[in-house]
Amino acid sequence: MIYLDNAATTRTAPEVVEEMLPFFTEKYGNPSGVYGTGREAKEAVTKARDRIAALLGAKSDEVFFTSCGSEADNWAIVSVFEALKEKGCHIITSKIEHHAVLRTCEYLERERGARITYLDVDGDGRVRPEDVEAAITPDTVLVTIMAANNEIGTVQPVREIGEMVHRHGVIFHTDAVQAFGQLPFTVDDWGIDMLSASGHKFNGPKGTGFLYIRKGTPVRAFLHGGAQEHNRRAGTENVPGIVGIGAAAKLAMDSLDEKVRQETELRDYLIREIETKIPNVRLNGSRDGRLPNNVNFSFEFVEGESLLIMLDMKGICVSGGSACSSGSLAPSHVLKAIGLSDSLARGALRMTLSAETTKEEIDTTVAALTELVKKLRNMSPKYEGYLKGIEKSETAE
Ligand SMILES: *Cc1c(COP(=O)(O)O)cnc(C)c1O
């Protein structure tokens, strides 16, 4: 199997699993317990929290564990809105956010009287800081802009946005689920008040995440019941999971430079290979301002979904628009927002690498793509029309 869907999820690193295992078997105590094994579990949770805080340049009591990245996004947005609704009900976000952000904003708009501005992006998928600034009004309480996009990999000018948002005294949240463990930053560097991350996107276990909340940010409790997570999120801690996300964060950051170098080199090789071997393609997202592991191409005259299935039959795992929207044939909201036609959006394929991806795997994938794209185009009446000069191409230079 060749796995090129690391933006959807990653393999839990063996070192991470190893650190987690004792907390299922011998050290299974409840962190709230006062006896030895409870204390052991509590210490492990504290260690994970300290590790993540250190990586973010934050304080330990600013890190709150959640069950996933989606929960962290929901919590951040809903609770700032709740806490500040007397002050104002306006939230600014972008059209290319993950659904965990977009659907939460839509919910607040539909059910709770929020006013939401969904900002356009440029052709590379970048939010313009000046557009954010222009959208701020006296009743703006939150700006939520993702750090890097999960479909096209575009990295946002987070620092500029963060600085500017702070100048206006507004709270800034970023969904860093794709950025954490792939880009070096601290919350102070980027002027972040709240940040969401997810363990399974950086070689940690599924069902784990965290929300960073800068001290002083007005935020409500998300789950009521117990005193866990500084009284903000009740429920017995997922101790093995928390140990896992802490270990994965450390692992990702320890090897960050090497990983970025390696992935960037292979990413650019994959892009070059596709552009030289397959005609009528379009690279989606920014050419240089993208995540080190993200490649997203539209193959004209081809249905991405068909390509996906045929690659799967060859043991190659890639993704269409995004894993979350597969199953629906509606073109991705991100690809539409960067201006793609429906047909080019439907011809999109995302390939996301890991530190374990090899050049041989890339070569095998490019060979398979070259063959399959040719095959599919030969069955396309539109492609036949293009060859005869009747159909126009959207990708020809
Ligand atoms: C995967 C992802 C999420 C959701 O994280 P889960 O832990 O799977 O809930 C949110 N935002 C982005 C950008 C993602 O890529």
Coordinates of N, CA, C and O and ligand atoms in Angstrom, one line a residue, residues 7-8 67-71 73 98 100 146 148-150 175 177-178 198-201 208, ligand 1:
A7 N -3.2 14.1 5.2 CA -4.0 15.2 5.7 C -5.3 14.7 6.3 O -6.0 15.4 7.1
A8 N -5.7 13.5 6.0 CA -7.0 12.9 6.5 C -6.7 12.2 7.9 O -7.4 12.4 8.8
S67 N -11.6 15.9 22.7 CA -11.8 14.6 22.1 C -11.3 14.7 20.6 O -11.3 13.6 20.0
C68 N -11.2 15.8 20.1 CA -10.7 15.9 18.6 C -10.6 17.4 18.3 O -10.9 18.3 19.0
G69 N -10.1 17.6 17.1 CA -9.9 19.0 16.5 C -11.3 19.6 16.4 O -11.4 20.8 16.6
S70 N -12.3 18.9 15.9 CA -13.6 19.4 15.7 C -14.2 20.0 17.0 O -14.8 21.1 17.0
E71 N -14.0 19.3 18.1 CA -14.5 19.7 19.4 C -13.8 21.0 19.8 O -14.4 22.0 20.3
D73 N -12.6 23.3 17.8 CA -13.1 24.4 17.0 C -14.5 24.8 17.5 O -14.8 26.0 17.7
H98 N -12.4 24.7 7.5 CA -12.9 23.3 7.7 C -14.3 23.4 8.2 O -14.7 24.3 8.8
A100 N -15.7 22.0 10.5 CA -15.9 22.1 12.0 C -16.0 23.6 12.4 O -16.6 23.9 13.4
M146 N -8.1 29.8 9.7 CA -7.3 28.6 9.8 C -5.8 29.0 9.5 O -5.5 29.9 8.7
A148 N -3.5 26.7 8.2 CA -3.2 26.1 6.9 C -4.4 25.3 6.4 O -5.0 24.6 7.3
N149 N -4.7 25.3 5.1 CA -5.9 24.7 4.6 C -5.6 23.2 4.4 O -4.6 22.7 3.9
N150 N -6.6 22.4 4.8 CA -6.5 20.9 4.7 C -6.6 20.4 3.3 O -6.2 19.3 3.0
D175 N -7.6 27.6 13.6 CA -7.7 26.1 13.4 C -6.3 25.7 12.9 O -6.0 25.9 11.7
V177 N -5.1 22.7 13.0 CA -5.0 21.2 12.9 C -4.0 20.7 11.8 O -3.3 19.8 12.1
Q178 N -4.0 21.4 10.7 CA -3.0 21.0 9.7 C -1.6 21.6 9.9 O -0.6 21.1 9.4
S198 N -5.3 18.6 16.5 CA -5.8 17.3 16.6 C -4.7 16.2 16.6 O -3.8 16.3 15.7
G199 N -4.7 15.3 17.5 CA -3.6 14.3 17.6 C -3.4 13.4 16.4 O -2.3 13.2 16.0
H200 N -4.5 13.0 15.8 CA -4.3 12.0 14.7 C -3.8 12.6 13.4 O -3.5 11.9 12.5
K201 N -3.6 14.0 13.4 CA -3.1 14.6 12.2 C -1.5 14.7 12.3 O -0.9 15.1 11.3
T208 N -8.3 12.5 19.9 CA -7.6 13.4 20.9 C -7.4 14.7 20.2 O -7.2 14.8 19.0
Ligands
LIG1 C1 -9.0 17.1 10.4 C2 -9.3 18.5 10.6 C3 -10.2 19.0 11.6 C4 -10.9 18.0 12.4 O1 -10.1 17.3 13.3 P1 -10.7 15.9 14.0 O2 -9.7 15.6 15.1 O3 -10.7 14.9 12.9 O4 -12.1 16.3 14.5 C5 -10.4 20.3 11.8 N1 -9.7 21.2 11.0 C6 -8.9 20.9 10.0 C7 -8.2 21.9 9.2 C8 -8.6 19.5 9.8 O5 -7.8 19.1 8.8

